mmCIF file of C-alpha atoms and ligand atoms in Angstrom:
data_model
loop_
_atom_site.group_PDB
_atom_site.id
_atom_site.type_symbol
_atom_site.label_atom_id
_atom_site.label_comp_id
_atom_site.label_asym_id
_atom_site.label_seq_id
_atom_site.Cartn_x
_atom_site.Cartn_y
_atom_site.Cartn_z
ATOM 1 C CA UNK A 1 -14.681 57.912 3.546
ATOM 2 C CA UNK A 2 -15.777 55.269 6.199
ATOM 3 C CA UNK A 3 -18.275 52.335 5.718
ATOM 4 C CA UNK A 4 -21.266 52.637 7.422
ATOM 5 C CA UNK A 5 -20.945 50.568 10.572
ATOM 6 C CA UNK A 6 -25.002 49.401 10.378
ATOM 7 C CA UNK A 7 -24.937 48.195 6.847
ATOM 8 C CA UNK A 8 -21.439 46.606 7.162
ATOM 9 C CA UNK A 9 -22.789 44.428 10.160
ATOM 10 C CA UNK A 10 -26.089 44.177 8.094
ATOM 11 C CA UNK A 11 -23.915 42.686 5.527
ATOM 12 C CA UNK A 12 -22.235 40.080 7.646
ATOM 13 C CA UNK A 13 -23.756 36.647 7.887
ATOM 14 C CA UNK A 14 -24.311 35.278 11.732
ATOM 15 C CA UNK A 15 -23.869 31.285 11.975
ATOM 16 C CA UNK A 16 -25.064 29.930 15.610
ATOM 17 C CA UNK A 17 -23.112 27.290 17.456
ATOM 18 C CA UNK A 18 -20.074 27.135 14.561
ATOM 19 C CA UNK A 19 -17.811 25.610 14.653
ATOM 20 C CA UNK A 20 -18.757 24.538 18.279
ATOM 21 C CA UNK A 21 -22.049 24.986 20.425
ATOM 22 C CA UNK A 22 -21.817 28.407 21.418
ATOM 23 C CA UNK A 23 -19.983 29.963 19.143
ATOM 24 C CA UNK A 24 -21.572 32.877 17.293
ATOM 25 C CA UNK A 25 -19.354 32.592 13.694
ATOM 26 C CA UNK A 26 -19.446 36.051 11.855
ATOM 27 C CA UNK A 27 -18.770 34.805 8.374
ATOM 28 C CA UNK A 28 -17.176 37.605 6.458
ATOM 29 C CA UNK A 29 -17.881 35.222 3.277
ATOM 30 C CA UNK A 30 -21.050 37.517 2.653
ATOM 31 C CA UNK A 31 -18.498 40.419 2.456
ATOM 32 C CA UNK A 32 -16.436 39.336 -0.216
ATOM 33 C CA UNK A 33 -19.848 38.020 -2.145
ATOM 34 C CA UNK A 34 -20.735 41.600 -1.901
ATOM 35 C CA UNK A 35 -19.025 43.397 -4.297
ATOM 36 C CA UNK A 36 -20.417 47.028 -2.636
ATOM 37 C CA UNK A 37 -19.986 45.740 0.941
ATOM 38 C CA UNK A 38 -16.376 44.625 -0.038
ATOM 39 C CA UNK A 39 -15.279 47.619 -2.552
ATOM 40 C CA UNK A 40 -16.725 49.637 1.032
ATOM 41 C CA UNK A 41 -14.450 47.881 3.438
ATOM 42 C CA UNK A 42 -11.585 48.089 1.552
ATOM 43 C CA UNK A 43 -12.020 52.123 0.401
ATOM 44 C CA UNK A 44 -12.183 52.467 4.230
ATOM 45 C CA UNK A 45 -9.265 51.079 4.761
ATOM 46 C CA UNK A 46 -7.263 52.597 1.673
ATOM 47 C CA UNK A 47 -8.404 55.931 2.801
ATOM 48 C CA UNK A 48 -7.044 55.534 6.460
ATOM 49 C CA UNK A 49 -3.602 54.356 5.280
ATOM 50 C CA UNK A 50 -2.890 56.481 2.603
ATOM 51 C CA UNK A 51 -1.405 58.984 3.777
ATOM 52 C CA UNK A 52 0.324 57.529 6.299
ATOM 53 C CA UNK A 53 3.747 56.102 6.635
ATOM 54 C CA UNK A 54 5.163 52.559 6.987
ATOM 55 C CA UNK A 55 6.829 49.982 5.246
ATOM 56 C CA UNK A 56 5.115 46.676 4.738
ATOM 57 C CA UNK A 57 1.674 45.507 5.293
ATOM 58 C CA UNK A 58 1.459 41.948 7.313
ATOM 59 C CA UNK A 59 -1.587 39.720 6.251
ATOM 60 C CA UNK A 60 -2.997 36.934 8.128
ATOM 61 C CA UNK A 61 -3.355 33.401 7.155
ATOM 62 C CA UNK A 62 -6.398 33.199 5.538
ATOM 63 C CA UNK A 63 -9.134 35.762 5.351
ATOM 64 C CA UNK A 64 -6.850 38.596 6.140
ATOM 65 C CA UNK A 65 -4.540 37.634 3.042
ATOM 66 C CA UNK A 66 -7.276 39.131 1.170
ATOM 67 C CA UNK A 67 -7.808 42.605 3.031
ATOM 68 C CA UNK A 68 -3.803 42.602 3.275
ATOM 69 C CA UNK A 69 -3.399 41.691 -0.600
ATOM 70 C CA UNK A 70 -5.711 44.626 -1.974
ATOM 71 C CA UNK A 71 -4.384 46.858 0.191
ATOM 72 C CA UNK A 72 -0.943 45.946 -0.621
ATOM 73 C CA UNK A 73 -1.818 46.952 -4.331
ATOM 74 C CA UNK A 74 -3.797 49.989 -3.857
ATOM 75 C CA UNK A 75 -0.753 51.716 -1.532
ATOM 76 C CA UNK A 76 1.844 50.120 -3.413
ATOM 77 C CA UNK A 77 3.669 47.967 -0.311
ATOM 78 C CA UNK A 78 5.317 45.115 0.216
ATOM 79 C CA UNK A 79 2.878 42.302 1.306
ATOM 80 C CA UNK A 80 4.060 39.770 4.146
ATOM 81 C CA UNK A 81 2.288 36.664 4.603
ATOM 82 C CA UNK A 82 1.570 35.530 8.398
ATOM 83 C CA UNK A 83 0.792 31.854 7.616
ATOM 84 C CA UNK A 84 -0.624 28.690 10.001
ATOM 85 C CA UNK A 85 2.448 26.303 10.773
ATOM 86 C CA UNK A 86 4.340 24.300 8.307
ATOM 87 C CA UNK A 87 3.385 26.103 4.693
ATOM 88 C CA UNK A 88 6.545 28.439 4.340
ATOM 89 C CA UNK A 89 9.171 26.758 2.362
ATOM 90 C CA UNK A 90 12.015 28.950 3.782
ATOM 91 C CA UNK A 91 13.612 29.309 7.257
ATOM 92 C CA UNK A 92 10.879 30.843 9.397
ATOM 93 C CA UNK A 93 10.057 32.600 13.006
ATOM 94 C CA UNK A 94 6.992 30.927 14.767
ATOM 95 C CA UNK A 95 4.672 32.276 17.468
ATOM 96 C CA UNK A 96 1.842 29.734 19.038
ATOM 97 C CA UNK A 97 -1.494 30.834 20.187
ATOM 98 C CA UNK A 98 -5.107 30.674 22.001
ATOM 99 C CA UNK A 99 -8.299 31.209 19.774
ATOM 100 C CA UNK A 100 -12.123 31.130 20.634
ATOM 101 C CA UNK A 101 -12.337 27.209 19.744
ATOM 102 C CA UNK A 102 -8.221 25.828 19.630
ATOM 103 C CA UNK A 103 -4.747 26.805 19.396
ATOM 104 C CA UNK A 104 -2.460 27.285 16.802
ATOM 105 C CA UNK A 105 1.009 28.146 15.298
ATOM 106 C CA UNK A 106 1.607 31.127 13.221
ATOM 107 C CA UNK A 107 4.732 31.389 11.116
ATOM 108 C CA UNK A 108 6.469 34.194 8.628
ATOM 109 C CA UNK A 109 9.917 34.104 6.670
ATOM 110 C CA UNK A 110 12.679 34.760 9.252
ATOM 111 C CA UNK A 111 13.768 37.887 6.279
ATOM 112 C CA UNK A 112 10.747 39.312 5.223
ATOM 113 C CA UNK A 113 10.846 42.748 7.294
ATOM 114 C CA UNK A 114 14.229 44.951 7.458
ATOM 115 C CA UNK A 115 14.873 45.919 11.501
ATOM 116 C CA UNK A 116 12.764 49.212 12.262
ATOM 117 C CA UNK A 117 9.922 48.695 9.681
ATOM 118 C CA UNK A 118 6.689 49.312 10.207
ATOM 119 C CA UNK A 119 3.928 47.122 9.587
ATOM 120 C CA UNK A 120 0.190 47.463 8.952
ATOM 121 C CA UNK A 121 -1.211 44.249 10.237
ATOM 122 C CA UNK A 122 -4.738 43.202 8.688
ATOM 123 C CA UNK A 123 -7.299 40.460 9.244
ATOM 124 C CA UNK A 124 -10.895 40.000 9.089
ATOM 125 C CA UNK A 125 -11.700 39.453 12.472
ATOM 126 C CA UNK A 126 -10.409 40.017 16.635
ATOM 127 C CA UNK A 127 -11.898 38.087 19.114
ATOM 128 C CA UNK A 128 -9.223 37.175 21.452
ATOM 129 C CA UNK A 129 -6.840 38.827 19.781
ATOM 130 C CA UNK A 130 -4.563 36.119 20.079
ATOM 131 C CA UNK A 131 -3.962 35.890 16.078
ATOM 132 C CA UNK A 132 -2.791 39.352 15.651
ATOM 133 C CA UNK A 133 -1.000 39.150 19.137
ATOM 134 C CA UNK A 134 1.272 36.474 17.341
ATOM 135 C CA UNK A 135 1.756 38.535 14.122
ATOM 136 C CA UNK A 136 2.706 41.415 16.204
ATOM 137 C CA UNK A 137 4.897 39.106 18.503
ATOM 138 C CA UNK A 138 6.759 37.509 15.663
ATOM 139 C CA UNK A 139 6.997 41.854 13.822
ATOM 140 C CA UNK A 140 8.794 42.334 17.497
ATOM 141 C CA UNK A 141 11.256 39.047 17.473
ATOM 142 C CA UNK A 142 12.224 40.090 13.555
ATOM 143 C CA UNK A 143 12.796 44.093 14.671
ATOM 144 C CA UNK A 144 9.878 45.585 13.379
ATOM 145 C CA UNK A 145 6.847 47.474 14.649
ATOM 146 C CA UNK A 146 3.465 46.793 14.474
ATOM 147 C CA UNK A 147 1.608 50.218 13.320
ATOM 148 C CA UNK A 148 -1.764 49.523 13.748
ATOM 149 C CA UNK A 149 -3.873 46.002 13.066
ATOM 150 C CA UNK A 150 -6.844 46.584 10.770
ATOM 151 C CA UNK A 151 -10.077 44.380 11.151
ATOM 152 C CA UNK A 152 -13.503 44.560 9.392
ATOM 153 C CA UNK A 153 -14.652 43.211 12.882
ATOM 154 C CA UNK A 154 -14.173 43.504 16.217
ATOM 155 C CA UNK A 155 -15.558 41.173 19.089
ATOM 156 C CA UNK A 156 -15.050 43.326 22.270
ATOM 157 C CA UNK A 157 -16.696 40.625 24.346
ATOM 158 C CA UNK A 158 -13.988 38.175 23.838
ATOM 159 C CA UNK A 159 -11.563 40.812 25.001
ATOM 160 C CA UNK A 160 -9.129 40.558 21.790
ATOM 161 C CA UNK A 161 -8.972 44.681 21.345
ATOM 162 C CA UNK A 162 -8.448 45.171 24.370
ATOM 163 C CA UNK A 163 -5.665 42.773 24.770
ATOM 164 C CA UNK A 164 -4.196 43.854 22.061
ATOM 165 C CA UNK A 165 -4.701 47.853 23.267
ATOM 166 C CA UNK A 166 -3.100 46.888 26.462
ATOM 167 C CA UNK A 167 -0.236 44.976 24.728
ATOM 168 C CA UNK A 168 0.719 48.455 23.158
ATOM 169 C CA UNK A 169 -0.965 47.545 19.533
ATOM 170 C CA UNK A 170 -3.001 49.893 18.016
ATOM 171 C CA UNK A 171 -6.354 48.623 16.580
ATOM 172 C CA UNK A 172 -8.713 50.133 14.267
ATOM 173 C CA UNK A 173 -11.716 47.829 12.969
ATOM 174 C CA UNK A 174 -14.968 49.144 10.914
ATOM 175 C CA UNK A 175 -17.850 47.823 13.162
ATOM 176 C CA UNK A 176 -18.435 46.035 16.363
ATOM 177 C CA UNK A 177 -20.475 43.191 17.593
ATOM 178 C CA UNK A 178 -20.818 43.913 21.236
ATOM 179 C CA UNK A 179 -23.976 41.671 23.193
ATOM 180 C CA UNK A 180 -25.307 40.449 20.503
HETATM 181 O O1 PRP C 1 -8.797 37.096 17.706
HETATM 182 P P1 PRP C 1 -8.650 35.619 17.591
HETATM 183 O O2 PRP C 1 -9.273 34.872 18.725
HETATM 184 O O3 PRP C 1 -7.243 35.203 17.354
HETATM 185 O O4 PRP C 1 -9.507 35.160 16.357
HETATM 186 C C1 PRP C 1 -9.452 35.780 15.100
HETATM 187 C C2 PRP C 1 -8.958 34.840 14.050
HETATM 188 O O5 PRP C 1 -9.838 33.721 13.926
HETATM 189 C C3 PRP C 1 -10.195 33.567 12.551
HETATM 190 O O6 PRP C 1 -9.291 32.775 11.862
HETATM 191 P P2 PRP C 1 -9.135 31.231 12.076
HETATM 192 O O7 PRP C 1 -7.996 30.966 13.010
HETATM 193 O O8 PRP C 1 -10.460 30.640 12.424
HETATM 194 O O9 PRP C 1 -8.586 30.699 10.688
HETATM 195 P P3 PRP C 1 -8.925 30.891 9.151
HETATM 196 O O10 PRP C 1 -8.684 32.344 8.818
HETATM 197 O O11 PRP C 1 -7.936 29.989 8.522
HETATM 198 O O12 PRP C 1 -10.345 30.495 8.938
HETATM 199 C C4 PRP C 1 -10.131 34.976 12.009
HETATM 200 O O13 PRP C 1 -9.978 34.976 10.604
HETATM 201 C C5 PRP C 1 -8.935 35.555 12.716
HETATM 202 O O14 PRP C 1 -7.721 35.261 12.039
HETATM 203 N N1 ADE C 2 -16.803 34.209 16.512
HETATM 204 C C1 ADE C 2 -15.999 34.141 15.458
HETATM 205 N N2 ADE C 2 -16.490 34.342 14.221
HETATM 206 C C2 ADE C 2 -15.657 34.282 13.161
HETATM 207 N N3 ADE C 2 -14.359 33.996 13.245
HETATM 208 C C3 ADE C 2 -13.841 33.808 14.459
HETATM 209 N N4 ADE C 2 -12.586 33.553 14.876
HETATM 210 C C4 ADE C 2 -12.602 33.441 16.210
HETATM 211 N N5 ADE C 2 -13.829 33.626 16.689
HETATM 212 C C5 ADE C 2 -14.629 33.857 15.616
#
């Protein structure tokens, strides 16, 4: 089972010049309002991961904590949080980064993968990729090995897949928003 790609982007909420002047925002808020849009996305993703094997699923700081969490119960995995700088109590590995409008620092628990697992990575969104670049980054510096990173969205314009594709990171999202 796969969501269809028209109503999922039909579903997804468009905000103009957020939170700069020429940003397009895709708000995935009007996903997770949507309990058929939402119960959609995430039987998509279930369904590709099921049968497949690997050890942990990574979720990123904040809208992919959601994706990663449900999948995390429905497969029965361990869940890893990939979380913005300075909100892990423990001793961490950090990875900075470019996004559409800033930079940032993403951090995760210097023990939370064993060396060789593999990781599902999942967050709402790629546009430059540079968020899942640093989850997959900091998977790499701990000894693990980033699967596949799951999106609901992908922004091919900003180049994010494609960075990631080239960086040897496989990427699966449910529906583009190419030109538009
Ligand atoms: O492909 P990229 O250019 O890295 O952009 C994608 C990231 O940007 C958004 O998060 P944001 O950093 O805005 O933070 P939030 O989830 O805390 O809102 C989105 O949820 C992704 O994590
Ligand atoms: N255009 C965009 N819409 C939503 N989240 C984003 N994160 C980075 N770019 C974004």
């Amino acid at each position: 089972m796969i969501v269809d790609e028209a109503f999922l982007k039909s579903q997804i909420r468009t905000v103009p010049d957020w939170p700069k002047p020429g940003i397009q925002f895709r708000d995935v808020t009007t996903i997770f309002e949507n309990p058929q849009a939402w119960r959609a996305v995430m039987d998509s993703l279930i369904h590709r991961y099921m049968n497949i094997e690997f050890d942990r699923i990574g979720a990123l700081d904040a809208r992919g904590f959601l994706m990663g969490s449900t999948l995390s119960y429905a497969l029965n995995k361990p869940l890893i949080l990939f979380r913005k700088k300075g909100k892990l109590p423990y001793h961490t590995v950090a990875q900075d980064y470019a996004l559409e409008y800033g930079t940032a620092t993403l951090e995760v628990h210097a023990d939370t993968l064993q060396k060789g697992d593999k990781v599902i990575l999942a967050d709402d969104l790629i546009a430059t990729g540079g968020t899942l670049l640093a989850a997959s980054q900091l998977v790499s510096q701990l000894g693990g090995q980033t699967l596949e990173a799951a999106s609901i969205m992908d922004l091919p314009d900003l180049g994010g897949s494609r960075k990631l594709k080239d960086a040897g990171i496989p990427v699966f999202s449910l529906c583009e928003f190419e030109g538009e």
